[in-house]
Short mmCIF file of C-alpha atoms in Angstrom, two decimals:
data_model
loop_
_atom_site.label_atom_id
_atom_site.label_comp_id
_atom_site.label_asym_id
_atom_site.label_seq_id
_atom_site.Cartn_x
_atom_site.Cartn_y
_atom_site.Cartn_z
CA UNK A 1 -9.78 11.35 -23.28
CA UNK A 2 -7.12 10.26 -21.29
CA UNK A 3 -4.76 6.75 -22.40
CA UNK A 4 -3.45 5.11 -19.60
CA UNK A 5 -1.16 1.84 -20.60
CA UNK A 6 0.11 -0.66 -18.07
CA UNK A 7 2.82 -3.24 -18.55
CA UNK A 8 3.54 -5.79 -18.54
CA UNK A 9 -0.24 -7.24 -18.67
CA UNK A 10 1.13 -10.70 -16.95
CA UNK A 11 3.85 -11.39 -14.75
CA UNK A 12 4.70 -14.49 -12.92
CA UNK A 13 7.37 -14.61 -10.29
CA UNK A 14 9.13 -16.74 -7.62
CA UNK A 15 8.82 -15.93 -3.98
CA UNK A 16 11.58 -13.67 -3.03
CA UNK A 17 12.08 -11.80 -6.55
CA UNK A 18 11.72 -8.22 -7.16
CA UNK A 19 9.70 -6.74 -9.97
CA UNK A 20 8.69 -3.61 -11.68
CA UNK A 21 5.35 -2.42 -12.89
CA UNK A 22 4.73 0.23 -15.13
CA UNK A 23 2.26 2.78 -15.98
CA UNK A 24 2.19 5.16 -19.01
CA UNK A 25 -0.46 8.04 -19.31
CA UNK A 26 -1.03 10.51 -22.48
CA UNK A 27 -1.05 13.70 -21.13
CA UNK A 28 -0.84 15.91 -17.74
CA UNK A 29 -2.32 14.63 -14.36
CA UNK A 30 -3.60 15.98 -11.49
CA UNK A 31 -3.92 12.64 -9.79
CA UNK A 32 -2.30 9.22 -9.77
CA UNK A 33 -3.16 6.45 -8.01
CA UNK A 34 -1.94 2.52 -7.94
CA UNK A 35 -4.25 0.04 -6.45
CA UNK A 36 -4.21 -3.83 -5.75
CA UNK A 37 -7.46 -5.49 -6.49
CA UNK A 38 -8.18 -7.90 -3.57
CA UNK A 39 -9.54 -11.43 -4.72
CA UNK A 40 -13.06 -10.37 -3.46
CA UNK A 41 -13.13 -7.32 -5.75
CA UNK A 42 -12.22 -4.19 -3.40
CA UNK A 43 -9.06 -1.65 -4.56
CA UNK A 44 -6.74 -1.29 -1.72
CA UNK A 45 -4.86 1.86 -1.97
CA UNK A 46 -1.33 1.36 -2.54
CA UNK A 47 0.02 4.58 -3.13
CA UNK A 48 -1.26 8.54 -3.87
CA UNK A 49 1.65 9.59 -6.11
CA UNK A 50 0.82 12.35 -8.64
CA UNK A 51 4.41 12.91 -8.59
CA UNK A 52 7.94 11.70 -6.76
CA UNK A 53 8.78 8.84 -5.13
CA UNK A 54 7.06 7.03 -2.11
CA UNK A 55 7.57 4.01 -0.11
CA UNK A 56 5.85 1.67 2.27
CA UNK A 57 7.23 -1.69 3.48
CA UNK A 58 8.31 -3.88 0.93
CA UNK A 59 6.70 -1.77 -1.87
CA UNK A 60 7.65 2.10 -3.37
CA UNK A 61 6.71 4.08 -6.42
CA UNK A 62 7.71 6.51 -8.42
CA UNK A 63 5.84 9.42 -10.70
CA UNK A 64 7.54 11.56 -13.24
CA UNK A 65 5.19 13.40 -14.22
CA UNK A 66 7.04 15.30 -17.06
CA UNK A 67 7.92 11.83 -18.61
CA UNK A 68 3.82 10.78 -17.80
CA UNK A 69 4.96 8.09 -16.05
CA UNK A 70 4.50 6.05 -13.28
CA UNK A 71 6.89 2.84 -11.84
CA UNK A 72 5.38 0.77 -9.05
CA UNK A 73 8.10 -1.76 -7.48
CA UNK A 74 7.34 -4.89 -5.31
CA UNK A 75 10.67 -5.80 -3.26
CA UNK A 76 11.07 -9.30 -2.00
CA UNK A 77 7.88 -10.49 -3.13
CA UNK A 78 5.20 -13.15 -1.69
CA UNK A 79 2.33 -14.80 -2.14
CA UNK A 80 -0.03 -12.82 -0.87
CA UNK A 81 0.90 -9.91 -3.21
CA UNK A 82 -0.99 -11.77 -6.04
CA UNK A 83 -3.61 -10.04 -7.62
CA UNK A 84 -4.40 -7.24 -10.24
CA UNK A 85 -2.81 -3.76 -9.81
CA UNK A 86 -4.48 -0.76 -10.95
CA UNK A 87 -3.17 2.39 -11.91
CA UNK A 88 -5.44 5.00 -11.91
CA UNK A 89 -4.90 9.12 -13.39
CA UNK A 90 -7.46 12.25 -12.87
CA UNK A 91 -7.23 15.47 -14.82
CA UNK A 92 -9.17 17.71 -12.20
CA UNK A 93 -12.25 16.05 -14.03
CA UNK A 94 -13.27 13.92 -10.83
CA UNK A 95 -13.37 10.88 -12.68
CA UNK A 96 -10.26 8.03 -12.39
CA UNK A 97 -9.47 6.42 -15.54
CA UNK A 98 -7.92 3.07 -14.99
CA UNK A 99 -5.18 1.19 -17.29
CA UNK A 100 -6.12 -2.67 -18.31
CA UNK A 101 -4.11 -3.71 -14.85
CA UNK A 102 -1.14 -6.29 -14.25
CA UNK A 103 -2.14 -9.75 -13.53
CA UNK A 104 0.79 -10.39 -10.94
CA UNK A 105 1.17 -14.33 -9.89
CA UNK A 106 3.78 -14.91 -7.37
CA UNK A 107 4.37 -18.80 -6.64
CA UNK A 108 6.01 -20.25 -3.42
CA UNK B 1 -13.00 5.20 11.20
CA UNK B 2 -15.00 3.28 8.86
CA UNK B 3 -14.26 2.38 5.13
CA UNK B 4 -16.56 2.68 2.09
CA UNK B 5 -20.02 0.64 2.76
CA UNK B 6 -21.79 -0.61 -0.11
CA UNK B 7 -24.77 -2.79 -0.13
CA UNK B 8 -25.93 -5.07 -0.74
CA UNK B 9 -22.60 -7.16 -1.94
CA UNK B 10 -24.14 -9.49 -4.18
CA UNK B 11 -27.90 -9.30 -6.23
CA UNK B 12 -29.08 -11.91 -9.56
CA UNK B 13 -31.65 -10.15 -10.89
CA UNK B 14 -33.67 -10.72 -14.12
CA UNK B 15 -33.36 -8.95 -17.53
CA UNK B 16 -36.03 -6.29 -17.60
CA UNK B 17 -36.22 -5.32 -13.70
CA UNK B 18 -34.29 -2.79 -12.15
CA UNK B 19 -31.50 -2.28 -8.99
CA UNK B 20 -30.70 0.33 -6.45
CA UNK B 21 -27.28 -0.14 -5.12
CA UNK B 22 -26.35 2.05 -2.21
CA UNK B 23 -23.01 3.09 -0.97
CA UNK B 24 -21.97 5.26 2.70
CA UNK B 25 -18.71 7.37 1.64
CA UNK B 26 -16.06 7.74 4.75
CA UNK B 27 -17.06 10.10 7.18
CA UNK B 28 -16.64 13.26 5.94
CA UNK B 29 -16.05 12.54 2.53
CA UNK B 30 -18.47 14.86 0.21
CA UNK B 31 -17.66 12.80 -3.25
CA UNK B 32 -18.43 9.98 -4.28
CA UNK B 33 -18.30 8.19 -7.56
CA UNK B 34 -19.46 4.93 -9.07
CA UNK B 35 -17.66 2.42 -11.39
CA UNK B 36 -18.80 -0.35 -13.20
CA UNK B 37 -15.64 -3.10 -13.94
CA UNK B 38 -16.38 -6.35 -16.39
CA UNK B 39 -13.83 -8.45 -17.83
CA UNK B 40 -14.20 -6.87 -21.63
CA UNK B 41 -13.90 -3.21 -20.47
CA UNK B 42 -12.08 -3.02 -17.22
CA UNK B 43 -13.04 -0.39 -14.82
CA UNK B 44 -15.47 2.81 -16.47
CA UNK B 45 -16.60 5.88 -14.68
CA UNK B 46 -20.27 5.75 -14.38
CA UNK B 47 -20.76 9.30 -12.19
CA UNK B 48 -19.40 11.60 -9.62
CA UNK B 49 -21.77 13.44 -6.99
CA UNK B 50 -20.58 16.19 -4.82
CA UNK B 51 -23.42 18.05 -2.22
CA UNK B 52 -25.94 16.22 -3.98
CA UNK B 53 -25.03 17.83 -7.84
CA UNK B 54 -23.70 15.51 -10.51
CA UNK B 55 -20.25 17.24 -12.04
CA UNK B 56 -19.51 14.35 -14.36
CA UNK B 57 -21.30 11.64 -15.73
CA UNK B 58 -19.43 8.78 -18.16
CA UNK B 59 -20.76 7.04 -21.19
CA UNK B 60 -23.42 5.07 -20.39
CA UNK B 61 -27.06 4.99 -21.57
CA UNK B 62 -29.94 6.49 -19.38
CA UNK B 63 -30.84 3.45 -18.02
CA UNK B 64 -28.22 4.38 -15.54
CA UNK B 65 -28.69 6.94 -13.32
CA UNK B 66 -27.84 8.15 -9.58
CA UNK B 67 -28.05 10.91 -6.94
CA UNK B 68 -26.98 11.70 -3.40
CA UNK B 69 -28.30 12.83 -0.51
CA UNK B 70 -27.47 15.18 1.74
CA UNK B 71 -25.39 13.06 4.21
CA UNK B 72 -23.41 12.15 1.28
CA UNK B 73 -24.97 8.71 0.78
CA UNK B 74 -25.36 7.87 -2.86
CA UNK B 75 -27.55 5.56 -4.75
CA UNK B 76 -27.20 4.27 -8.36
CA UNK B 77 -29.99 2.78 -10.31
CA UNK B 78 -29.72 0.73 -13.24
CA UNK B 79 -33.14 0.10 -15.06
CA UNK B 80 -34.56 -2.03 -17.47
CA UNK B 81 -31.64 -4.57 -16.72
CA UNK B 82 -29.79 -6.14 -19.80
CA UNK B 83 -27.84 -9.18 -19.31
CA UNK B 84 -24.25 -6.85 -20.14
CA UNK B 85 -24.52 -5.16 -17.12
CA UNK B 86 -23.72 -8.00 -15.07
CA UNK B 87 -20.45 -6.87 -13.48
CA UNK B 88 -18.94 -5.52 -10.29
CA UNK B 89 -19.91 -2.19 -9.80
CA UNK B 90 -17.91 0.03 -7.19
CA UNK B 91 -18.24 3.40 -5.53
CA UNK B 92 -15.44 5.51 -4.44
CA UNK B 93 -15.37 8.71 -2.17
CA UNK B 94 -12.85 11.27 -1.80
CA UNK B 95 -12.93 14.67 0.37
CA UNK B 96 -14.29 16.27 -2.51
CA UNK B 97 -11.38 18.76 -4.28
CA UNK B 98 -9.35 18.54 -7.29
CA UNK B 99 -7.51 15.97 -7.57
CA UNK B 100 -7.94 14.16 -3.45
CA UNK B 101 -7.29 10.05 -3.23
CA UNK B 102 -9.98 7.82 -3.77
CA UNK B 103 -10.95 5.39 -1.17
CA UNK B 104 -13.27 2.20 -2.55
CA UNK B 105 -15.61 0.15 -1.33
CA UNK B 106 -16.28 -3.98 -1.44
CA UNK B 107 -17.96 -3.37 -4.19
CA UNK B 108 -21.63 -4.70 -5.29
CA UNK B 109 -21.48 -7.75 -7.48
CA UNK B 110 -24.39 -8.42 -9.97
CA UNK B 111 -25.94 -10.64 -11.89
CA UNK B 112 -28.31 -10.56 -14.34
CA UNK B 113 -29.74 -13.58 -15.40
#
């Protein structure tokens, strides 16, 4: 089946600094989606990007899907963006497979 | 409108007995799917129903099953309980075609003790 690799697995920031997240996947997608896993559990959808570039707020993305692919960028960061983030690919199979996740830590 | 419903949010059970977890997809939302997420193997597709008919199913043993109903309402069942499927287990819906975003629920988190 499908790979999907995230990096980096850990990444601690100050309050205020930018990062990038990345997400590599094996082969062609139909589907890609990045989550942020709330502290109680739920996946809040960040962004439905199977391809091109998207923003919202302090946060945008970007799929090249040729490349297989995915960047997710946090802008001016803060605490409350802590958490896991979850990128997620379909291949018209109805299923999601996930990546491992980036354990993001952002201190004040 | 409203989100994903599951319920109930938390359960302990014992080993041997068995669960129903439930989950309400968005209002017209004819997919939904079910996920199973523990620390060792991240999140794993359990199943996907769409007008009641399963069109994939992931690796897990039989003990695991699930079905939908025809307001789109899904139930999983996990029987015979082992303590390894202690985990968070979470069900998705979508509108229903290739390749639509996936909206998730709270989540159901259980123990098995």
């Amino acid at each position: 089946g499908i790979q999907v690799e995230q990096s980096p697995p850990d990444l601690i920031l100050q309050e205020g600094a930018n990062s990038t997240l990345r997400c590599n996947f094996s082969d062609s997608v139909n589907n890609l989606q990045w989550f942020h896993q709330n502290p109680w559990g739920q996946l809040i959808n960040l962004f439905y990007i199977p391809s091109g570039t998207k923003q919202n707020g302090r946060l945008s993305a970007t799929t090249v899907a040729t490349e297989r692919y995915s960047l997710l960028y946090i802008s001016s960061s803060q605490t409350t963006d802590s958490g896991v983030y979850f990128c997620a690919v379909e291949r018209s199979n109805y299923k999601l497979t996930f990546g491992k996740g980036t354990l993001l830590t952002v201190n004040p | 409108k409203a989100g994903v419903t599951q319920t109930p949010r938390y359960l302990i059970k014992t080993r041997g007995q068995q669960v129903t977890l439930s989950c309400s997809p968005i209002s017209g939302h004819r997919s939904v799917s079910w996920y199973q997420q523990t620390p060792g193997q991240g999140l794993q597709f359990l199943f996907e129903y769409f007008s009641e008919t399963q069109r994939n199913k992931g690796n897990f043993p039989g003990r695991f099953s699930g079905r939908q109903f025809s307001n789109s309402r899904s139930e999983m069942n996990v029987s015979t309980l082992e303590l390894g499927d202690s985990a968070l287990y979470l069900c998705a819906s979508s509108g229903g075609d290739f390749s639509t975003e996936a909206f998730f629920g709270q989540g159901t988190r259980l123990t098995v003790v």
